[in-house]
């Protein structure tokens, strides 16, 4: 991220052989929002877009990144050039279609180890996500659980896994014990959107309402954490 | 009426500019508005689901 002129950035990108996304920002707004006091400065975001670390970008720990990657929907592409169509689906995180294509491929060549690996990776991702959704619900974090079921419905769109996730979500929504936290979770979405838009005051306003209405829920706990971090608001 | 609006305008300029809230660990990352290069995504929102390392840098 830099606020320098486009021409300068383009020359720099070419000279350094940069291959990762670069954002040309206007003025100092992003620097101020992220509390940047010198360059370079970094912030690490998890799959939800939550800031989990800030500091010198060269000092971020590989272990921390590896731990965060565990929680993403990352599946490795199939090596070689034979499975372009499946790789495209994997990269697009369209795992419902990818699964179907892999099974079709395995129907023709059941011993294709690369396909078996890809099938198992996707299955592993599904199982991992279902397990965390279940664990969260058991811990009373129903909002967190429903978020994962929603994510699975997107990742496995059009497949039985998506149907299963939807069914699990419906069961959760009918669970009387989940009512308060899900109410809080729904309310919190507005605050989350405000945070993502950089409007922390509006977020604080929403979170205060969440706490007032749904005091004793995990969601309210998260709302309180935000207010403690931003005590000025 | 003019006088009132003038004094209101003055009051507005005399108010200290609000101090922007700074992102803390635990917050949802505010969107980065700008022109993106080398990327199909052009917002942080489009990178949701991935681990992202933001790097604030200058060429100098």
mmCIF file with all atom_site columns, C-alpha atoms in Angstrom, chain A residues 20 22 26 55 60 77 85 87 113 122 124 127 141 201:
data_model
loop_
_atom_site.group_PDB
_atom_site.id
_atom_site.type_symbol
_atom_site.label_atom_id
_atom_site.label_alt_id
_atom_site.label_comp_id
_atom_site.label_asym_id
_atom_site.label_entity_id
_atom_site.label_seq_id
_atom_site.pdbx_PDB_ins_code
_atom_site.Cartn_x
_atom_site.Cartn_y
_atom_site.Cartn_z
_atom_site.occupancy
_atom_site.B_iso_or_equiv
_atom_site.pdbx_formal_charge
_atom_site.auth_seq_id
_atom_site.auth_comp_id
_atom_site.auth_asym_id
_atom_site.auth_atom_id
_atom_site.pdbx_PDB_model_num
ATOM 1  C CA . UNK A 1 20  ? 1.439   -9.496  -5.014  1.00 0.00 ? 20  UNK A CA 1
ATOM 2  C CA . UNK A 1 22  ? -0.597  -3.387  -4.552  1.00 0.00 ? 22  UNK A CA 1
ATOM 3  C CA . UNK A 1 26  ? -5.134  8.466   -1.561  1.00 0.00 ? 26  UNK A CA 1
ATOM 4  C CA . UNK A 1 55  ? 4.189   -4.624  13.498  1.00 0.00 ? 55  UNK A CA 1
ATOM 5  C CA . UNK A 1 60  ? 5.577   -11.551 11.322  1.00 0.00 ? 60  UNK A CA 1
ATOM 6  C CA . UNK A 1 77  ? -4.167  -27.147 -6.664  1.00 0.00 ? 77  UNK A CA 1
ATOM 7  C CA . UNK A 1 85  ? -10.696 -27.388 -15.091 1.00 0.00 ? 85  UNK A CA 1
ATOM 8  C CA . UNK A 1 87  ? -7.819  -26.481 -10.542 1.00 0.00 ? 87  UNK A CA 1
ATOM 9  C CA . UNK A 1 113 ? -3.263  -40.281 -6.836  1.00 0.00 ? 113 UNK A CA 1
ATOM 10 C CA . UNK A 1 122 ? -11.648 -31.032 0.097   1.00 0.00 ? 122 UNK A CA 1
ATOM 11 C CA . UNK A 1 124 ? -10.842 -32.728 5.061   1.00 0.00 ? 124 UNK A CA 1
ATOM 12 C CA . UNK A 1 127 ? -14.910 -32.066 8.074   1.00 0.00 ? 127 UNK A CA 1
ATOM 13 C CA . UNK A 1 141 ? -21.108 -19.436 20.536  1.00 0.00 ? 141 UNK A CA 1
ATOM 14 C CA . UNK A 1 201 ? -18.378 5.387   16.209  1.00 0.00 ? 201 UNK A CA 1
#
